[in-house]
Short mmCIF file of C-alpha atoms and ligand atoms in Angstrom, two decimals:
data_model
loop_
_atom_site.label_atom_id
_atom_site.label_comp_id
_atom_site.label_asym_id
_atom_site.label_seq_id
_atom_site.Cartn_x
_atom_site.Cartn_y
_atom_site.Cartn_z
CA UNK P 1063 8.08 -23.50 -15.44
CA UNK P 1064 7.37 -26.41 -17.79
CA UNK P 1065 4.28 -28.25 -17.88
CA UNK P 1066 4.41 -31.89 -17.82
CA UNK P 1067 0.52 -32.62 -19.22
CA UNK P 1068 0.14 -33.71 -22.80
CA UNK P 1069 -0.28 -30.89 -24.67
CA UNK P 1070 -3.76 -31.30 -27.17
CA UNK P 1071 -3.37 -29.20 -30.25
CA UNK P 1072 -6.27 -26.90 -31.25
CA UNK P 1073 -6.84 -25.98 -34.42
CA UNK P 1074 -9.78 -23.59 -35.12
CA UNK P 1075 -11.42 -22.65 -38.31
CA UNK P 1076 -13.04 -19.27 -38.01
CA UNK P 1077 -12.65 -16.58 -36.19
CA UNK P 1078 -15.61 -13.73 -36.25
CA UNK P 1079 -18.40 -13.57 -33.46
CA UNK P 1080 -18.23 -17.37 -32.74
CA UNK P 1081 -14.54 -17.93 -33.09
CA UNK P 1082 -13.55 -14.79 -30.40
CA UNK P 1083 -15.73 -16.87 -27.90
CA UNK P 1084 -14.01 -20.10 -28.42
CA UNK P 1085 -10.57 -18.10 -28.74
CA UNK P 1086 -10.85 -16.70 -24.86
CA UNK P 1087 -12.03 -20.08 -24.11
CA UNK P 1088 -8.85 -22.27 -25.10
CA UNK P 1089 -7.05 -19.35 -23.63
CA UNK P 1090 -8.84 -19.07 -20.33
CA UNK P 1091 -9.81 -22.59 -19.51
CA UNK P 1092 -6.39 -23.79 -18.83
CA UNK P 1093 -5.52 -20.89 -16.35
CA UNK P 1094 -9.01 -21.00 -14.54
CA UNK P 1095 -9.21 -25.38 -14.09
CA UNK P 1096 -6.48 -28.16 -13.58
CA UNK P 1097 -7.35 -29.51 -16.91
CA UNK P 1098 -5.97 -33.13 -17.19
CA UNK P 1099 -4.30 -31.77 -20.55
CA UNK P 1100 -2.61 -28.68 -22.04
CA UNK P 1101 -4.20 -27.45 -24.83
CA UNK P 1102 -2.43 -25.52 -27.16
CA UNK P 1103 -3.71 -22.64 -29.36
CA UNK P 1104 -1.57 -24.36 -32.65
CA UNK P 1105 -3.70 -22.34 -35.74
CA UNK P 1106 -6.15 -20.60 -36.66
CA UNK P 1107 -7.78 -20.63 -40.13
CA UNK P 1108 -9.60 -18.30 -42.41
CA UNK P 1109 -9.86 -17.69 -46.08
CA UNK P 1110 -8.95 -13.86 -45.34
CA UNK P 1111 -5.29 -13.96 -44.31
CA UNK P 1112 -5.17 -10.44 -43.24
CA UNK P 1113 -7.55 -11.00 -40.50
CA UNK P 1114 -7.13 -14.25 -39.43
CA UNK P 1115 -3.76 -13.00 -38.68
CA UNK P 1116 -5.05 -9.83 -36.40
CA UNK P 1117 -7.48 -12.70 -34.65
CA UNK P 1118 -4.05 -14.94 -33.86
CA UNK P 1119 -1.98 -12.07 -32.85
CA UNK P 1120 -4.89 -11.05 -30.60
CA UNK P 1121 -6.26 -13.91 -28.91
CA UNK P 1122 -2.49 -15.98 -29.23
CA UNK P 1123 -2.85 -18.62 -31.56
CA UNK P 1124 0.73 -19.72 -32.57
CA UNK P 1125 0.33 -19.91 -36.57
CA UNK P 1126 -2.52 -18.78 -38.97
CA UNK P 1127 -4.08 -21.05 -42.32
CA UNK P 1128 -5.84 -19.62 -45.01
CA UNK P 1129 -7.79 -23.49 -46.27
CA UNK P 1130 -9.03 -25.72 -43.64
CA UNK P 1131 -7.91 -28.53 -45.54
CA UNK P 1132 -4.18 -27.63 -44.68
CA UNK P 1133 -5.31 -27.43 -40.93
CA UNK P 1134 -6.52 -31.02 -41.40
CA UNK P 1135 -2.96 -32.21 -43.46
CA UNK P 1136 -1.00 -30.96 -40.18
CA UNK P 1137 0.20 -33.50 -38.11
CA UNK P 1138 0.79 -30.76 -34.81
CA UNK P 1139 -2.93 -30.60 -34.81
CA UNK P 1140 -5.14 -32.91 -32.69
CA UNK P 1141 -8.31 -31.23 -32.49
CA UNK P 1142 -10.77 -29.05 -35.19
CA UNK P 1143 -13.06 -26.49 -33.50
CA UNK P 1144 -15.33 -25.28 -36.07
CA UNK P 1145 -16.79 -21.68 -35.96
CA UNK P 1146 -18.31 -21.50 -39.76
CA UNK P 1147 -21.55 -20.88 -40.93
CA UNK P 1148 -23.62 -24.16 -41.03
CA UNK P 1149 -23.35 -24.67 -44.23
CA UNK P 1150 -20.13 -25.69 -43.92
CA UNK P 1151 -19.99 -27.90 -40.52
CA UNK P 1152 -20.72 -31.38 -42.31
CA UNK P 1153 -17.70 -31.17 -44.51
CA UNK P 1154 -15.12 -30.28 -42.12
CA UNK P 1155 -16.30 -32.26 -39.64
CA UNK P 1156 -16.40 -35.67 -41.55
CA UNK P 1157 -13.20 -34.57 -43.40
CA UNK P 1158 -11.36 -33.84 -39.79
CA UNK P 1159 -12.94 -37.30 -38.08
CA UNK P 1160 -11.54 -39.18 -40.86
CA UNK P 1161 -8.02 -37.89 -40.52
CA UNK P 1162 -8.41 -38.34 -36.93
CA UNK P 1163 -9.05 -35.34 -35.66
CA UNK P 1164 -11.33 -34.87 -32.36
CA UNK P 1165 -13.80 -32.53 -33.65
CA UNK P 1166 -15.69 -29.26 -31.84
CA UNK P 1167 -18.59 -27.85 -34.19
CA UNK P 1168 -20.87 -24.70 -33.50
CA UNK P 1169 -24.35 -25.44 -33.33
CA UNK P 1170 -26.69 -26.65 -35.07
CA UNK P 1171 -24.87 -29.36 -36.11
CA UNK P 1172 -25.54 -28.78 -39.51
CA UNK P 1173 -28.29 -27.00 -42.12
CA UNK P 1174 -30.40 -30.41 -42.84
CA UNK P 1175 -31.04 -33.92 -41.56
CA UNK P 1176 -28.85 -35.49 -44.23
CA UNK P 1177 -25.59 -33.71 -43.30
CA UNK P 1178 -26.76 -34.52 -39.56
CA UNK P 1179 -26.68 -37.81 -39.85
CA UNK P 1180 -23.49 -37.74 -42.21
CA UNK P 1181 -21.84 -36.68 -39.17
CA UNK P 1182 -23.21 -38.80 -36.36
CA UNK P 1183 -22.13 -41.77 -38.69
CA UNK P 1184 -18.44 -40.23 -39.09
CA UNK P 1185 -18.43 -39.43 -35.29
CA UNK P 1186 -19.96 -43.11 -34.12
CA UNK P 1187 -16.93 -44.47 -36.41
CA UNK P 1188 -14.51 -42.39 -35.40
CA UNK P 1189 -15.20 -43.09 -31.47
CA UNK P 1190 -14.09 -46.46 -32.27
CA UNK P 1191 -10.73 -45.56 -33.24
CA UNK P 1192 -10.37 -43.19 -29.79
CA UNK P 1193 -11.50 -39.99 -31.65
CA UNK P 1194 -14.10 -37.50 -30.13
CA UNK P 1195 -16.97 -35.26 -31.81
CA UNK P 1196 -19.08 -32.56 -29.89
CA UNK P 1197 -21.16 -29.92 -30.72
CA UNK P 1198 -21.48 -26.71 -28.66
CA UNK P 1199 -24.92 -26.13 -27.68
CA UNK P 1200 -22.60 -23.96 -25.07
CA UNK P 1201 -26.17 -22.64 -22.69
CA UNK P 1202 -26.09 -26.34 -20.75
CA UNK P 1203 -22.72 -25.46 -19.35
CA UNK P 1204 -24.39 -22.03 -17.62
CA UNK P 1205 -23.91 -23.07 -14.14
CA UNK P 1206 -27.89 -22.60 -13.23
CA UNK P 1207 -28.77 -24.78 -16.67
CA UNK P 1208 -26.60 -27.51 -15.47
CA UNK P 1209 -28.06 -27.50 -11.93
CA UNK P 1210 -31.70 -27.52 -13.24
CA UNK P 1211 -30.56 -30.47 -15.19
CA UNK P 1212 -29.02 -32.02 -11.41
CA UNK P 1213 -32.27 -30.97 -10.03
CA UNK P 1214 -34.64 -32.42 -12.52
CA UNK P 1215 -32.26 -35.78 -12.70
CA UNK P 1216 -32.20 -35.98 -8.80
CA UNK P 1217 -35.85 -36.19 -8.70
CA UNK P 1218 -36.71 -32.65 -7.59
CA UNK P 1219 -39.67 -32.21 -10.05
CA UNK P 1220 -41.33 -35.27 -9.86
CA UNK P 1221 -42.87 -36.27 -13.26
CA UNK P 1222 -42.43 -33.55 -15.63
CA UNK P 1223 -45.71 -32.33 -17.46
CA UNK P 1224 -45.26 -29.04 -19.03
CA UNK P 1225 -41.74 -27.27 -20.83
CA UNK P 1226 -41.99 -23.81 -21.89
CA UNK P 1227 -38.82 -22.60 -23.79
CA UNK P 1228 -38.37 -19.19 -25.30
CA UNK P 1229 -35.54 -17.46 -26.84
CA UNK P 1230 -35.85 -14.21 -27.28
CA UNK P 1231 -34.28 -11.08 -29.14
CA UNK P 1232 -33.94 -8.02 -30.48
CA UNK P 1233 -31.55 -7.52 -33.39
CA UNK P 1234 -33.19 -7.62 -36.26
CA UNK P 1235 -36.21 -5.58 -35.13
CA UNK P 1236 -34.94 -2.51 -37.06
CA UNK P 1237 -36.20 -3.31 -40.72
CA UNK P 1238 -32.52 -1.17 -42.25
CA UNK P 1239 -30.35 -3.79 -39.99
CA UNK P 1240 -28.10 -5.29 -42.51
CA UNK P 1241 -27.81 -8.89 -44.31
CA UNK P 1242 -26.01 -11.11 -42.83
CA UNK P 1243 -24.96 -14.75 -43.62
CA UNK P 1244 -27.70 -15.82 -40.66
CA UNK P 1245 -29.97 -14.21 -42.85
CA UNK P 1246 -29.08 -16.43 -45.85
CA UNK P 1247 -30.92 -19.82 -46.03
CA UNK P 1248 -28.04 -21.42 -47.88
CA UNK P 1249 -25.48 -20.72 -45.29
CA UNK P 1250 -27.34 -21.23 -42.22
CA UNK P 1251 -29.99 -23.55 -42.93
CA UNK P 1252 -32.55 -21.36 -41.18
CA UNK P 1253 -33.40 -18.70 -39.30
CA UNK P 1254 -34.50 -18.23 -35.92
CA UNK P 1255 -35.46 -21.42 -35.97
CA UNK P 1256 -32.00 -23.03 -36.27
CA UNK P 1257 -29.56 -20.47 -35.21
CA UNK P 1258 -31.77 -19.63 -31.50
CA UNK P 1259 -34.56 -22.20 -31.42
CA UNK P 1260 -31.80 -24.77 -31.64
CA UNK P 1261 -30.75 -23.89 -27.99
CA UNK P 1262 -33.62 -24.05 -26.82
CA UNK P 1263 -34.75 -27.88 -28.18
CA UNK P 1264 -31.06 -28.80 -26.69
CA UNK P 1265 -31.87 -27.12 -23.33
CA UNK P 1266 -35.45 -28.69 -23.14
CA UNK P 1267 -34.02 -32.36 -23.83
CA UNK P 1268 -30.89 -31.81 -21.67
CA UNK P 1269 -32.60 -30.03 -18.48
CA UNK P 1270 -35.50 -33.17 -19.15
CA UNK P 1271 -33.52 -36.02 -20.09
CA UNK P 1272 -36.73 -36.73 -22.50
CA UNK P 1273 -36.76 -35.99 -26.36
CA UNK P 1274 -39.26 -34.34 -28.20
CA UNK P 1275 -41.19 -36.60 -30.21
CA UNK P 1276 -43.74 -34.52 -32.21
CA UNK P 1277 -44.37 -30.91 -33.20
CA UNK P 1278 -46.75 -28.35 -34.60
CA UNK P 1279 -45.21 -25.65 -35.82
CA UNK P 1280 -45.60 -22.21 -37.66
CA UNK P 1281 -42.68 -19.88 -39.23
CA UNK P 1282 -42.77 -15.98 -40.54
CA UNK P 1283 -40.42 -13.98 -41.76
CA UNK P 1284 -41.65 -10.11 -40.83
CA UNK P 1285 -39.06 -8.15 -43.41
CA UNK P 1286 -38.62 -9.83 -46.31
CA UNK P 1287 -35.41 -7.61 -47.93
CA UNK P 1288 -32.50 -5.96 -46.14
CA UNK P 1289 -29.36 -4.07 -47.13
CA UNK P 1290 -26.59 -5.46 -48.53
CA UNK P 1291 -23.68 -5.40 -46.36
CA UNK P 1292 -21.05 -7.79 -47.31
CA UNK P 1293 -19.50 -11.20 -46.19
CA UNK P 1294 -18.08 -10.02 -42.60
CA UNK P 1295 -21.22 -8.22 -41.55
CA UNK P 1296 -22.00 -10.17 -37.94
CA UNK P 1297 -24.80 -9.18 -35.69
CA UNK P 1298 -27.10 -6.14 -35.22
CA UNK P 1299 -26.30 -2.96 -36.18
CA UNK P 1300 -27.85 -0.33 -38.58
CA UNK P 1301 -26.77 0.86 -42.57
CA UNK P 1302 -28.37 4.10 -43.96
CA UNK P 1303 -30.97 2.16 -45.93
CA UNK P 1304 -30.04 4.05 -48.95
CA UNK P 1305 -28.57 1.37 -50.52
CA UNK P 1306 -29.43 -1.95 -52.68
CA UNK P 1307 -31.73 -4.20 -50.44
CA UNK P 1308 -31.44 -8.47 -50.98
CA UNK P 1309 -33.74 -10.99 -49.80
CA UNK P 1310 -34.02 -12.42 -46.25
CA UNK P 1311 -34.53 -16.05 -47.25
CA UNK P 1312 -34.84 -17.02 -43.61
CA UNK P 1313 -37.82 -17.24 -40.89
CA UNK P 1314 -37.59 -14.29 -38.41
CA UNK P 1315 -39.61 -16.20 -36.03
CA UNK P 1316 -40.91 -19.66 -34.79
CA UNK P 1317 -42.84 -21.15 -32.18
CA UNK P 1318 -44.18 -24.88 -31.65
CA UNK P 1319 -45.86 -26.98 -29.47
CA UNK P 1320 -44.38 -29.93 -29.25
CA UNK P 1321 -44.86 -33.73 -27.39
CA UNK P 1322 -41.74 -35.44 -25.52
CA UNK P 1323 -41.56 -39.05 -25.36
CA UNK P 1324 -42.12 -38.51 -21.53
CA UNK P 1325 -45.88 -37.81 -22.29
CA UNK P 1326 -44.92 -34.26 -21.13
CA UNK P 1327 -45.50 -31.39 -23.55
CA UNK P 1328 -43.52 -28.39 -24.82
CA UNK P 1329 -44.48 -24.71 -26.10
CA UNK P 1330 -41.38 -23.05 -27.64
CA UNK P 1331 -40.59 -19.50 -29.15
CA UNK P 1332 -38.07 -18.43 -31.05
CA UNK P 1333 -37.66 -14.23 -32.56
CA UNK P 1334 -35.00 -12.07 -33.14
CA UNK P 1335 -37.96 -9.83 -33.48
CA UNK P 1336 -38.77 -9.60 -29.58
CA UNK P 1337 -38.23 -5.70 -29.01
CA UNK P 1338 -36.30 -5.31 -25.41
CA UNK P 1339 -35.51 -8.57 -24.76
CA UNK P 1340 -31.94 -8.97 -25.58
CA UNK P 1341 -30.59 -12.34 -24.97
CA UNK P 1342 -33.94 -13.94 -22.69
CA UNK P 1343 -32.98 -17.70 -23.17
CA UNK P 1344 -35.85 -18.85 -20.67
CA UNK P 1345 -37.07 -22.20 -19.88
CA UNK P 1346 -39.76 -23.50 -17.06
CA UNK P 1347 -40.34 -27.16 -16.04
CA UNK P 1348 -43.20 -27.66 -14.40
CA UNK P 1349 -43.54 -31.33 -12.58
CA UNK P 1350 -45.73 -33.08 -10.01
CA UNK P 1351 -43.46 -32.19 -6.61
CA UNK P 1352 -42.05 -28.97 -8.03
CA UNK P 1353 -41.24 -26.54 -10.93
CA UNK P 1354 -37.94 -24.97 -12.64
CA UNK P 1355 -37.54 -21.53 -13.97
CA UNK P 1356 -34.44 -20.02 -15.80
CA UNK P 1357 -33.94 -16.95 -17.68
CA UNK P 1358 -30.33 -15.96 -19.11
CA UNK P 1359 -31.16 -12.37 -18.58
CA UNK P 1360 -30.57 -13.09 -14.89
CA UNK P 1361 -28.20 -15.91 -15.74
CA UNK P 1362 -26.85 -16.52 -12.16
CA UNK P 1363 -30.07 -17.24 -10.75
CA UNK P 1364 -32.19 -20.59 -10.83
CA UNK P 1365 -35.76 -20.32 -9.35
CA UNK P 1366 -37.38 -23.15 -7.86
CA UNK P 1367 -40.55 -24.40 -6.30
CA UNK P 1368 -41.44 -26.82 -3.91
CA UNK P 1369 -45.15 -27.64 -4.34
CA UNK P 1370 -44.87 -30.35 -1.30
CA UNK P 1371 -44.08 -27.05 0.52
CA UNK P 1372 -46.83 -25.67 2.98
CA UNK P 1373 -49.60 -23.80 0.85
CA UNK P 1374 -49.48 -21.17 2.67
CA UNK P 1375 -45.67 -19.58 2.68
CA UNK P 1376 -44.75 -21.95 -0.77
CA UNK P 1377 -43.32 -19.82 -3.59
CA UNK P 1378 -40.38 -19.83 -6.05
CA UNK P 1379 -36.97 -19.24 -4.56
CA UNK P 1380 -34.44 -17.29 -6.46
CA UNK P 1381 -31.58 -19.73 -6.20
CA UNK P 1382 -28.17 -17.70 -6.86
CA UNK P 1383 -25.96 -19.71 -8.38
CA UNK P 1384 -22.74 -18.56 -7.29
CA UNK P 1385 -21.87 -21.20 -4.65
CA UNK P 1386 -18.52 -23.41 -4.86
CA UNK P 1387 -20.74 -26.41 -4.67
CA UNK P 1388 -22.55 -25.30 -7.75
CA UNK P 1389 -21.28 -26.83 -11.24
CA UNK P 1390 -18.26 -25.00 -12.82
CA UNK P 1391 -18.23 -22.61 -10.04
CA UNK P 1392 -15.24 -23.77 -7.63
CA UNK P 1393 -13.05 -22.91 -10.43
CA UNK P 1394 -14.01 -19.08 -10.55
CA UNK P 1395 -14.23 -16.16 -8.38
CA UNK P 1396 -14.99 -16.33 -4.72
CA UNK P 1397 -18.97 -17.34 -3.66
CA UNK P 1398 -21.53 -14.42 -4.95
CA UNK P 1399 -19.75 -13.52 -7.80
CA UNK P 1400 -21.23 -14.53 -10.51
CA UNK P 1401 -20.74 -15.31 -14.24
CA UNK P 1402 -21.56 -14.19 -17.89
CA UNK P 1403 -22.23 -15.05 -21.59
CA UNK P 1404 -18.17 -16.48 -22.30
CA UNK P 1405 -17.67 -18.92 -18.74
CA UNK P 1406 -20.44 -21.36 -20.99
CA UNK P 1407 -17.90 -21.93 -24.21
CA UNK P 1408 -15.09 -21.76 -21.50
CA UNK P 1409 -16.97 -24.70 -19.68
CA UNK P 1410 -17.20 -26.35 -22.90
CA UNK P 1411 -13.41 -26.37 -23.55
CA UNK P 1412 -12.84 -27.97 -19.73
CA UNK P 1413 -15.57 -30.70 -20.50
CA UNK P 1414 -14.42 -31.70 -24.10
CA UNK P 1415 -10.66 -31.61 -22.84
CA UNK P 1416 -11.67 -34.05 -19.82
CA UNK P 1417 -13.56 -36.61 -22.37
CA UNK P 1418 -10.49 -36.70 -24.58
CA UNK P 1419 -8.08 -37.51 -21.86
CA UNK P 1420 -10.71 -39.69 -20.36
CA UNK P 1421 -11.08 -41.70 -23.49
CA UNK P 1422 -15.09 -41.27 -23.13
CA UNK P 1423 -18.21 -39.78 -25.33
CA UNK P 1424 -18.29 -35.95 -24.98
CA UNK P 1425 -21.73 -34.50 -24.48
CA UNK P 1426 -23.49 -33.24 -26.56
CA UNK P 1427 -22.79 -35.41 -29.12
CA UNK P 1428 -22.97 -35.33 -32.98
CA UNK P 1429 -26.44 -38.39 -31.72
CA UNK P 1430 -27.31 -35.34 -29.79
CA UNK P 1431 -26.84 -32.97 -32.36
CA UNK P 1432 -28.80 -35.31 -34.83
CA UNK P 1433 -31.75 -35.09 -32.21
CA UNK P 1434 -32.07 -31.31 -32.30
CA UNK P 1435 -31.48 -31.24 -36.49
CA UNK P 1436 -34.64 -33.66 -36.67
CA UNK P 1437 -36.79 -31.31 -34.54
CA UNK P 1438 -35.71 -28.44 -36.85
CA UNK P 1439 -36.91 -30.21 -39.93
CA UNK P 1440 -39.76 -30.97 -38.48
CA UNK P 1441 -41.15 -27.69 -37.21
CA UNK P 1442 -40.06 -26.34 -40.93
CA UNK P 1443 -42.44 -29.44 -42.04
CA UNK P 1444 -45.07 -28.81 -40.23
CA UNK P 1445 -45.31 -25.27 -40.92
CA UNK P 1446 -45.76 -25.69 -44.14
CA UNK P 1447 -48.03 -27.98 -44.60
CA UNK P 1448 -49.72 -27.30 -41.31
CA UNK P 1449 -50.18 -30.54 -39.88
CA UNK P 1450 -48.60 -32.48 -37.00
CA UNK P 1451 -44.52 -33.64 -37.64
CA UNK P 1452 -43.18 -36.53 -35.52
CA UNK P 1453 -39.19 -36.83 -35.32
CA UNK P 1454 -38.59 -40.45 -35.06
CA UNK P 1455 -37.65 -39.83 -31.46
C1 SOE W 2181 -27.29 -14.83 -32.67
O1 SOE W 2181 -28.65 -14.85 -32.62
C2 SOE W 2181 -26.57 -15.60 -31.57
O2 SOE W 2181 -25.27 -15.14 -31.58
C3 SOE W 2181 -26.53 -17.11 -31.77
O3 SOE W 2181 -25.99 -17.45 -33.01
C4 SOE W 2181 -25.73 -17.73 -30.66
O4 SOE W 2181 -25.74 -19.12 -30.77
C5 SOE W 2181 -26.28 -17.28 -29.30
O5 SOE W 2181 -25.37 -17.68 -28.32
C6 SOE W 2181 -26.43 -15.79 -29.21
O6 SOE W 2181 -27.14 -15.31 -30.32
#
């Protein structure tokens, strides 16, 4: 059977933890929603040829690179999804949006301000000529997040006053668990702070629709050396801790309080120090007519509650979020189902797919993106000098 949609040509660049999720994404999206194009799993790229190769044989992209900058040269390629360390977002991404490339970059958007607002430049430019940048803060697309958003939008909540955002886990608990390149200040900017907290400023300012405006924040980094385990080491697990140890130069933990330009305020957390909770991506809302809770532990479920509700029986529902008239849901299984971790980056693929043949913004943008970077830089500011950081918001 042919397929008369225009096919859009993906090209991705990376292809470890991050680049697996986007790979079953491209491949999934297409069979799962009537996307209004085809896309096309053209290349994948990686300095190691070897395994980028195993990755394309496995997931089915149609030809392997070993230097992004061939990706870019290739005129069968429409869009760049990048799945590198931060370190390297700002320099494929401008690089791509200037040979007119629609752009995908893992979050955050990049290690520091500067690069951040390289990029939103390059994408705001780059929109005028038709081409599209988005960066995959991929949690929003979790059916419950996206209602809570609906909810809070719809008036549901009333006027927000409190946000309380925590992302919590485990993995690095164990003092022998290896080095890493999110361990590695160079490559990914920060720590918990960027590569966790990140999600949670996006969540706060998406579920909201208010940006934070000011924080206070503190940062420690519990175990200060590791062992050294190579390039390709990804997360968790455990070496003999015989061998030679290198630094951690990244924060293990950070929390902040925080004021949104709403007049509501904020408490966030972020650890990969949090022993037994494994992936607890939890935010609360609390407004005037009612409050939201999510946790991504229970990631099918949205509580709510009505305080206009009689006293006496009020209390928070455990929305499951499994219903056709849910967002994303229609497209899966039948109602009661449910979803997991990969249906978010899959979501991502049908949204950035629909902008491009829509001609419009994706969201979250590279502005977006920019919003969250500032935040970081701030809660690193304030915790070292220990005084109050506003973010221009
Ligand atoms: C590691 O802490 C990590 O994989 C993050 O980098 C991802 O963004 C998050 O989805 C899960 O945890």
């Amino acid at each position: 059977m042919t397929d008369a949609r225009t096919d859009l040509r993906i090209g991705m660049v990376g292809y470890a933890f991050m680049g697996a999720a986007h790979s079953q994404a491209w491949r999934t999206a297409p069979a799962f929603f009537d996307l209004p194009m085809h896309p096309r799993m053209t290349a994948v790229c990686g300095r190691d040829k070897e395994a980028a190769t195993k990755v394309a044989e496995r997931f089915g992209w149609e030809s392997v690179e070993t230097d992004w900058r061939a990706l870019l040269e290739r005129d069968d390629i429409d869009v760049i999804d990048i799945c590198t360390p931060g370190d390297t977002h700002a320099e494929i991404a401008i690089a791509a949006l200037r040979a007119g490339k629609h752009v995908l970059c893992e979050k955050p958007l990049a290690n520091t301000v500067a690069e951040a607002e390289a990029m939103a430049e390059a994408a705001a430019e780059a929109a005028q000529h038709g081409v599209r940048a988005m960066v995959g803060f991929t949690y929003r697309r979790t059916p419950a997040v996206a209602m809570a958003r609906k909810l809070a939008a719809d008036g549901w909540l009333g006027t927000i006053r409190h946000v309380r955002a925590q992302y919590l886990q485990d993995w690095l608990n164990d003092e022998n668990t290896p080095l890493s390149w999110r361990l590695d200040k160079e490559k990914a900017g920060s720590g918990a702070l960027g590569d966790i907290g990140a999600h949670i400023v996006d969540m706060a300012q998406f579920v909201t629709g208010s940006r934070i405006a000011s924080v206070s924040g503190l940062m420690e980094t519990f175990v200060t050396t590791r062992p050294v385990a190579g390039d390709h080491a990804t997360l968790g697990g455990s070496s003999s801790g015989d061998g030679e140890r290198g630094p951690v130069t990244v924060d293990d933990a950070a929390v902040f309080t925080s004021r949104f330009d709403d007049g509501s305020v904020g408490v966030f957390e972020a650890t990969r120090f949090a022993t037994g909770r494994k992936n607890a991506l939890r935010i609360e809302v609390n407004g005037s007519t009612g409050s939201l809770a999510f946790d991504f532990e229970d990631m099918n479920v949205l509580q709510y509650f009505d305080a206009n509700e009689d006293p006496a029986t009020a209390g928070f529902r455990r929305i499951i979020v499994t219903e056709a008239t849910h967002p994303y849901v229609a497209a899966w299984w039948p109602p009661g189902h449910g979803l997991g971790y990969e249906h978010g980056f899959t979501h991502q693929v049908v949204d950035l797919v629909t902008a491009i043949a829509d001609g419009t913004d994706p969201s979250p943008s590279f502005a977006d993106g920019l919003a969250v970077q500032r935040v970081l830089a701030a809660v690193e500011a304030s915790s070292a000098d220990g005084t109050t950081h506003t973010t221009g918001a």
